[in-house]
Amino acid sequence: WTLLSSDGCPSARRVSHTSNLLRMMLAGISYLSSMVIATALLQRAPATILMHHQSRCAFAARSERRKHTSTLVSTTSCDQTSEELIAQNNTKHFHCYLLRSLDPNHPLKTYIGYTTNPSRRIRQHNGILKNNGARRTKSARPWEYVAIIDGFSDKVQAMQFEWAWQHTGKSKVFRASVGCDVLARKMKRKRGVRARLEELSVLLSKCEPFASSSLRLHLFDEEYHNMFQHDVLLGEGDCLSENNATTILNALITLDSMPFASEGESMTISNSE
């Protein structure tokens, strides 16, 4: 075929026909290539599928073994942790305490806290030991113990007692015990050792579960001992009878004669500010 007409110019009909033929040839080549590739893939497909299935089975088996091992380790760890917690609670003594400042410029300043080792804790508050001292006690040093309460069953109960003593105006059990929210807030606004001992007497005598627990109160100065026993317990509030007062209030002792010291407890400290 010639693409030129009799006058030497290209024929539009023949050019269009040739273009259609070229497009059909390219489409046929593309179709044949696709068929060849598809045939090759189909021939390899069974082997590929089998390899993929084997790989998934192996992965599932490894995952199951890891899961079983993790379950055994977790169970063992939980058992060990439970045993350690039980042993820890059986050997530790948990305390709440009341401090007063000996600084003449802060005669009414007090602090309530929690510890497992009062001997170490007082040194931290006074800056003798540099770490873990409460921020509120960095001023108005030195400090001394007024009272320590022990006999808590575990750390949780001791810290619940500490929070209730620190926040008597917010504590539901304290407010219910005094019978009046206004009175509870009024007691909280008072300052000084006597005000904190008045709150303590309510916690020990009327607030559950503390009132029914075997808690012991230790006072380290005869002045505070007499204040609590005669003025607070048997005074205006008449919170405790004299018999109950003697069972809660122990005789004057020193830190070295307390149970935590005599049993050689470790120096583990936990602080709540």
mmCIF file of C-alpha atoms in Angstrom:
data_model
loop_
_atom_site.group_PDB
_atom_site.id
_atom_site.type_symbol
_atom_site.label_atom_id
_atom_site.label_comp_id
_atom_site.label_asym_id
_atom_site.label_seq_id
_atom_site.Cartn_x
_atom_site.Cartn_y
_atom_site.Cartn_z
ATOM 1 C CA TRP A 1 0.000 0.000 0.000
ATOM 2 C CA THR A 2 1.089 3.449 -0.629
ATOM 3 C CA LEU A 3 0.292 6.320 1.679
ATOM 4 C CA LEU A 4 0.449 8.795 -1.137
ATOM 5 C CA SER A 5 -2.386 9.755 -3.428
ATOM 6 C CA SER A 6 -1.968 10.243 -7.161
ATOM 7 C CA ASP A 7 -1.027 13.858 -6.610
ATOM 8 C CA GLY A 8 1.683 12.971 -4.065
ATOM 9 C CA CYS A 9 -0.262 13.834 -0.876
ATOM 10 C CA PRO A 10 -0.973 11.357 1.974
ATOM 11 C CA SER A 11 -4.345 9.673 1.888
ATOM 12 C CA ALA A 12 -6.248 10.290 5.155
ATOM 13 C CA ARG A 13 -8.256 7.048 4.798
ATOM 14 C CA ARG A 14 -5.158 4.929 4.422
ATOM 15 C CA VAL A 15 -3.340 6.614 7.355
ATOM 16 C CA SER A 16 -6.295 5.951 9.644
ATOM 17 C CA HIS A 17 -6.503 2.312 8.578
ATOM 18 C CA THR A 18 -2.806 1.799 9.245
ATOM 19 C CA SER A 19 -3.087 3.352 12.717
ATOM 20 C CA ASN A 20 -5.906 0.974 13.597
ATOM 21 C CA LEU A 21 -3.822 -2.009 12.507
ATOM 22 C CA LEU A 22 -0.886 -0.871 14.682
ATOM 23 C CA ARG A 23 -3.143 -0.474 17.725
ATOM 24 C CA MET A 24 -4.591 -3.960 17.209
ATOM 25 C CA MET A 25 -1.086 -5.452 16.938
ATOM 26 C CA LEU A 26 0.025 -3.757 20.192
ATOM 27 C CA ALA A 27 -3.120 -4.961 21.980
ATOM 28 C CA GLY A 28 -2.479 -8.515 20.816
ATOM 29 C CA ILE A 29 1.114 -8.420 21.995
ATOM 30 C CA SER A 30 -0.005 -7.084 25.413
ATOM 31 C CA TYR A 31 -2.644 -9.837 25.690
ATOM 32 C CA LEU A 32 -0.132 -12.577 24.827
ATOM 33 C CA SER A 33 2.331 -11.191 27.427
ATOM 34 C CA SER A 34 -0.360 -11.201 30.086
ATOM 35 C CA MET A 35 -1.286 -14.793 29.255
ATOM 36 C CA VAL A 36 2.352 -15.885 29.515
ATOM 37 C CA ILE A 37 2.775 -14.193 32.913
ATOM 38 C CA ALA A 38 -0.513 -15.629 34.185
ATOM 39 C CA THR A 39 0.462 -19.139 33.070
ATOM 40 C CA ALA A 40 3.801 -18.847 34.864
ATOM 41 C CA LEU A 41 2.111 -17.652 38.061
ATOM 42 C CA LEU A 42 -0.438 -20.465 37.931
ATOM 43 C CA GLN A 43 2.349 -22.996 37.594
ATOM 44 C CA ARG A 44 4.110 -21.575 40.668
ATOM 45 C CA ALA A 45 0.936 -20.924 42.692
ATOM 46 C CA PRO A 46 0.628 -24.326 44.465
ATOM 47 C CA ALA A 47 4.197 -24.140 45.750
ATOM 48 C CA THR A 48 3.758 -20.508 46.845
ATOM 49 C CA ILE A 49 0.481 -21.242 48.645
ATOM 50 C CA LEU A 50 2.023 -24.224 50.411
ATOM 51 C CA MET A 51 5.017 -22.196 51.565
ATOM 52 C CA HIS A 52 2.728 -19.430 52.830
ATOM 53 C CA HIS A 53 0.566 -21.945 54.713
ATOM 54 C CA GLN A 54 3.625 -23.582 56.289
ATOM 55 C CA SER A 55 4.949 -20.172 57.338
ATOM 56 C CA ARG A 56 1.636 -19.236 58.997
ATOM 57 C CA CYS A 57 1.475 -22.561 60.825
ATOM 58 C CA ALA A 58 5.018 -22.113 62.130
ATOM 59 C CA PHE A 59 4.258 -18.559 63.277
ATOM 60 C CA ALA A 60 1.092 -19.711 65.067
ATOM 61 C CA ALA A 61 3.026 -22.481 66.816
ATOM 62 C CA ARG A 62 5.710 -20.039 68.008
ATOM 63 C CA SER A 63 3.060 -17.600 69.251
ATOM 64 C CA GLU A 64 1.300 -20.361 71.186
ATOM 65 C CA ARG A 65 4.563 -21.434 72.820
ATOM 66 C CA ARG A 66 5.367 -17.838 73.809
ATOM 67 C CA LYS A 67 1.852 -17.356 75.198
ATOM 68 C CA HIS A 68 2.096 -20.531 77.262
ATOM 69 C CA THR A 69 5.521 -19.550 78.582
ATOM 70 C CA SER A 70 4.315 -16.037 79.455
ATOM 71 C CA THR A 71 1.317 -17.475 81.302
ATOM 72 C CA LEU A 72 3.546 -19.725 83.386
ATOM 73 C CA VAL A 73 5.942 -16.874 84.168
ATOM 74 C CA SER A 74 3.064 -14.529 85.011
ATOM 75 C CA THR A 75 1.446 -17.083 87.308
ATOM 76 C CA THR A 76 4.745 -17.740 89.046
ATOM 77 C CA SER A 77 5.420 -14.001 89.393
ATOM 78 C CA CYS A 78 1.942 -13.350 90.824
ATOM 79 C CA ASP A 79 2.397 -16.151 93.343
ATOM 80 C CA GLN A 80 5.814 -14.812 94.331
ATOM 81 C CA THR A 81 4.497 -11.241 94.525
ATOM 82 C CA SER A 82 1.576 -12.289 96.716
ATOM 83 C CA GLU A 83 3.896 -14.217 99.007
ATOM 84 C CA GLU A 84 6.300 -11.272 99.172
ATOM 85 C CA LEU A 85 3.481 -8.833 100.010
ATOM 86 C CA ILE A 86 2.162 -11.137 102.728
ATOM 87 C CA ALA A 87 5.640 -11.563 104.170
ATOM 88 C CA GLN A 88 6.242 -7.810 103.958
ATOM 89 C CA ASN A 89 3.014 -6.982 105.764
ATOM 90 C CA ASN A 90 3.819 -9.545 108.428
ATOM 91 C CA THR A 91 7.247 -8.041 109.133
ATOM 92 C CA LYS A 92 6.628 -4.308 108.709
ATOM 93 C CA HIS A 93 5.112 -1.861 111.141
ATOM 94 C CA PHE A 94 3.039 0.961 109.684
ATOM 95 C CA HIS A 95 2.807 4.258 111.547
ATOM 96 C CA CYS A 96 1.098 7.613 111.405
ATOM 97 C CA TYR A 97 2.697 10.385 113.398
ATOM 98 C CA LEU A 98 2.295 13.948 114.589
ATOM 99 C CA LEU A 99 5.229 16.378 114.694
ATOM 100 C CA ARG A 100 5.513 19.785 116.289
ATOM 101 C CA SER A 101 8.026 22.496 115.457
ATOM 102 C CA LEU A 102 10.559 23.527 118.091
ATOM 103 C CA ASP A 103 11.229 26.791 116.257
ATOM 104 C CA PRO A 104 10.162 29.685 118.555
ATOM 105 C CA ASN A 105 8.882 31.532 115.491
ATOM 106 C CA HIS A 106 6.410 28.702 114.684
ATOM 107 C CA PRO A 107 5.025 27.537 118.052
ATOM 108 C CA LEU A 108 1.750 26.221 116.547
ATOM 109 C CA LYS A 109 3.127 24.526 113.459
ATOM 110 C CA THR A 110 2.489 20.771 113.215
ATOM 111 C CA TYR A 111 2.865 18.048 110.596
ATOM 112 C CA ILE A 112 1.067 14.706 110.087
ATOM 113 C CA GLY A 113 2.741 11.906 108.125
ATOM 114 C CA TYR A 114 3.202 8.193 107.498
ATOM 115 C CA THR A 115 6.291 6.016 107.795
ATOM 116 C CA THR A 116 7.517 2.496 108.462
ATOM 117 C CA ASN A 117 10.537 3.694 110.411
ATOM 118 C CA PRO A 118 10.027 6.678 112.742
ATOM 119 C CA SER A 119 13.702 6.840 113.748
ATOM 120 C CA ARG A 120 14.820 7.441 110.202
ATOM 121 C CA ARG A 121 11.869 9.660 109.336
ATOM 122 C CA ILE A 122 12.522 12.227 112.064
ATOM 123 C CA ARG A 123 16.112 12.565 110.848
ATOM 124 C CA GLN A 124 14.839 13.185 107.323
ATOM 125 C CA HIS A 125 12.444 15.878 108.538
ATOM 126 C CA ASN A 126 15.251 17.581 110.481
ATOM 127 C CA GLY A 127 17.633 17.501 107.512
ATOM 128 C CA ILE A 128 20.125 15.082 109.069
ATOM 129 C CA LEU A 129 19.392 12.695 106.195
ATOM 130 C CA LYS A 130 19.225 14.701 102.990
ATOM 131 C CA ASN A 131 16.808 12.619 100.908
ATOM 132 C CA ASN A 132 13.013 12.163 101.052
ATOM 133 C CA GLY A 133 12.246 14.919 103.526
ATOM 134 C CA ALA A 134 8.795 16.496 103.213
ATOM 135 C CA ARG A 135 8.764 19.976 101.664
ATOM 136 C CA ARG A 136 6.494 21.340 104.384
ATOM 137 C CA THR A 137 9.021 20.496 107.106
ATOM 138 C CA LYS A 138 12.052 22.135 105.494
ATOM 139 C CA SER A 139 11.113 25.307 107.306
ATOM 140 C CA ALA A 140 10.447 25.534 111.054
ATOM 141 C CA ARG A 141 13.149 23.012 111.937
ATOM 142 C CA PRO A 142 13.873 21.295 114.251
ATOM 143 C CA TRP A 143 10.899 18.946 114.745
ATOM 144 C CA GLU A 144 9.986 16.464 117.435
ATOM 145 C CA TYR A 145 7.436 13.683 117.763
ATOM 146 C CA VAL A 146 4.274 14.358 119.693
ATOM 147 C CA ALA A 147 2.464 11.113 118.927
ATOM 148 C CA ILE A 148 2.877 7.929 116.895
ATOM 149 C CA ILE A 149 0.022 5.539 116.092
ATOM 150 C CA ASP A 150 0.785 1.939 115.113
ATOM 151 C CA GLY A 151 -1.100 -1.339 114.878
ATOM 152 C CA PHE A 152 -2.369 -0.825 111.316
ATOM 153 C CA SER A 153 -3.007 -4.013 109.383
ATOM 154 C CA ASP A 154 -1.283 -2.781 106.218
ATOM 155 C CA LYS A 155 0.033 0.270 104.388
ATOM 156 C CA VAL A 156 -3.360 1.072 102.852
ATOM 157 C CA GLN A 157 -5.100 1.379 106.222
ATOM 158 C CA ALA A 158 -2.281 3.510 107.616
ATOM 159 C CA MET A 159 -2.378 5.906 104.666
ATOM 160 C CA GLN A 160 -6.169 6.125 104.856
ATOM 161 C CA PHE A 161 -5.795 7.128 108.508
ATOM 162 C CA GLU A 162 -3.127 9.673 107.579
ATOM 163 C CA TRP A 163 -5.352 11.243 104.897
ATOM 164 C CA ALA A 164 -8.370 11.408 107.218
ATOM 165 C CA TRP A 165 -6.243 13.072 109.912
ATOM 166 C CA GLN A 166 -4.743 15.557 107.453
ATOM 167 C CA HIS A 167 -8.121 16.417 105.877
ATOM 168 C CA THR A 168 -10.653 16.225 108.679
ATOM 169 C CA GLY A 169 -12.750 18.918 106.998
ATOM 170 C CA LYS A 170 -13.086 16.725 103.869
ATOM 171 C CA SER A 171 -13.100 13.203 105.333
ATOM 172 C CA LYS A 172 -16.577 11.669 105.171
ATOM 173 C CA VAL A 173 -15.984 9.351 108.140
ATOM 174 C CA PHE A 174 -14.721 12.205 110.300
ATOM 175 C CA ARG A 175 -17.575 14.541 109.387
ATOM 176 C CA ALA A 176 -20.101 11.774 110.023
ATOM 177 C CA SER A 177 -18.478 11.025 113.380
ATOM 178 C CA VAL A 178 -18.652 14.580 114.698
ATOM 179 C CA GLY A 179 -22.166 14.908 113.291
ATOM 180 C CA CYS A 180 -21.708 18.332 111.731
ATOM 181 C CA ASP A 181 -19.731 19.513 108.720
ATOM 182 C CA VAL A 182 -19.393 22.983 110.205
ATOM 183 C CA LEU A 183 -17.867 21.565 113.381
ATOM 184 C CA ALA A 184 -15.448 19.402 111.387
ATOM 185 C CA ARG A 185 -14.233 22.416 109.406
ATOM 186 C CA LYS A 186 -13.983 24.459 112.577
ATOM 187 C CA MET A 187 -11.793 21.790 114.203
ATOM 188 C CA LYS A 188 -9.586 21.738 111.103
ATOM 189 C CA ARG A 189 -9.046 25.516 111.217
ATOM 190 C CA LYS A 190 -7.625 25.314 114.733
ATOM 191 C CA ARG A 191 -3.854 25.216 115.026
ATOM 192 C CA GLY A 192 -1.459 23.625 117.451
ATOM 193 C CA VAL A 193 -0.883 20.271 119.102
ATOM 194 C CA ARG A 194 -4.100 20.277 121.130
ATOM 195 C CA ALA A 195 -6.239 20.754 117.999
ATOM 196 C CA ARG A 196 -4.559 17.793 116.266
ATOM 197 C CA LEU A 197 -4.961 15.615 119.371
ATOM 198 C CA GLU A 198 -8.661 16.459 119.496
ATOM 199 C CA GLU A 199 -9.013 15.257 115.909
ATOM 200 C CA LEU A 200 -6.997 12.167 116.778
ATOM 201 C CA SER A 201 -9.324 11.274 119.634
ATOM 202 C CA VAL A 202 -12.310 11.323 117.249
ATOM 203 C CA LEU A 203 -10.494 9.149 114.712
ATOM 204 C CA LEU A 204 -9.523 6.575 117.327
ATOM 205 C CA SER A 205 -12.865 6.423 119.097
ATOM 206 C CA LYS A 206 -15.612 7.073 116.546
ATOM 207 C CA CYS A 207 -14.340 6.664 112.983
ATOM 208 C CA GLU A 208 -14.601 3.230 111.425
ATOM 209 C CA PRO A 209 -12.705 1.115 110.607
ATOM 210 C CA PHE A 210 -10.099 2.742 112.856
ATOM 211 C CA ALA A 211 -12.184 2.645 116.049
ATOM 212 C CA SER A 212 -12.598 -1.141 115.811
ATOM 213 C CA SER A 213 -8.955 -1.773 114.896
ATOM 214 C CA SER A 214 -6.277 -2.595 117.450
ATOM 215 C CA LEU A 215 -4.483 0.719 117.093
ATOM 216 C CA ARG A 216 -2.017 1.910 119.714
ATOM 217 C CA LEU A 217 -1.132 5.500 120.529
ATOM 218 C CA HIS A 218 2.348 6.399 121.782
ATOM 219 C CA LEU A 219 3.037 9.835 123.269
ATOM 220 C CA PHE A 220 6.608 10.890 123.975
ATOM 221 C CA ASP A 221 6.171 13.760 126.405
ATOM 222 C CA GLU A 222 4.366 13.788 129.716
ATOM 223 C CA GLU A 223 2.735 17.116 128.878
ATOM 224 C CA TYR A 224 1.068 15.707 125.780
ATOM 225 C CA HIS A 225 0.282 12.453 127.529
ATOM 226 C CA ASN A 226 -1.656 14.292 130.224
ATOM 227 C CA MET A 227 -3.215 16.635 127.692
ATOM 228 C CA PHE A 228 -4.587 13.758 125.662
ATOM 229 C CA GLN A 229 -5.682 11.590 128.562
ATOM 230 C CA HIS A 230 -7.325 14.190 130.765
ATOM 231 C CA ASP A 231 -8.092 17.272 128.703
ATOM 232 C CA VAL A 232 -8.931 15.710 125.326
ATOM 233 C CA LEU A 233 -10.309 12.250 126.034
ATOM 234 C CA LEU A 234 -12.136 12.997 129.253
ATOM 235 C CA GLY A 235 -12.740 16.682 128.716
ATOM 236 C CA GLU A 236 -15.285 18.538 126.701
ATOM 237 C CA GLY A 237 -15.894 15.916 124.019
ATOM 238 C CA ASP A 238 -16.006 12.915 126.379
ATOM 239 C CA CYS A 239 -14.965 10.837 123.384
ATOM 240 C CA LEU A 240 -13.682 7.823 125.288
ATOM 241 C CA SER A 241 -14.351 6.295 128.596
ATOM 242 C CA GLU A 242 -11.406 6.012 130.923
ATOM 243 C CA ASN A 243 -11.126 2.252 130.377
ATOM 244 C CA ASN A 244 -11.037 2.639 126.606
ATOM 245 C CA ALA A 245 -8.523 5.447 126.918
ATOM 246 C CA THR A 246 -6.055 3.269 128.784
ATOM 247 C CA THR A 247 -6.306 0.469 126.204
ATOM 248 C CA ILE A 248 -5.502 2.860 123.315
ATOM 249 C CA LEU A 249 -3.043 5.155 125.063
ATOM 250 C CA ASN A 250 0.213 3.411 125.916
ATOM 251 C CA ALA A 251 2.625 4.458 128.607
ATOM 252 C CA LEU A 252 5.372 6.931 127.776
ATOM 253 C CA ILE A 253 8.118 5.208 125.784
ATOM 254 C CA THR A 254 11.065 6.078 123.557
ATOM 255 C CA LEU A 255 11.564 5.368 119.864
ATOM 256 C CA ASP A 256 14.143 2.693 120.635
ATOM 257 C CA SER A 257 11.621 0.732 122.695
ATOM 258 C CA MET A 258 8.902 0.673 120.013
ATOM 259 C CA PRO A 259 8.135 -2.635 118.226
ATOM 260 C CA PHE A 260 9.625 -1.574 114.880
ATOM 261 C CA ALA A 261 12.990 -0.883 116.532
ATOM 262 C CA SER A 262 13.093 -3.952 118.752
ATOM 263 C CA GLU A 263 12.408 -6.276 115.807
ATOM 264 C CA GLY A 264 15.150 -4.743 113.686
ATOM 265 C CA GLU A 265 12.968 -3.568 110.828
ATOM 266 C CA SER A 266 14.628 -2.434 107.615
ATOM 267 C CA MET A 267 14.911 1.251 106.755
ATOM 268 C CA THR A 268 12.265 1.264 104.045
ATOM 269 C CA ILE A 269 10.414 4.556 104.071
ATOM 270 C CA SER A 270 7.269 5.595 102.254
ATOM 271 C CA ASN A 271 6.169 9.220 102.433
ATOM 272 C CA SER A 272 2.839 10.874 101.652
ATOM 273 C CA GLU A 273 2.807 14.646 101.497
#
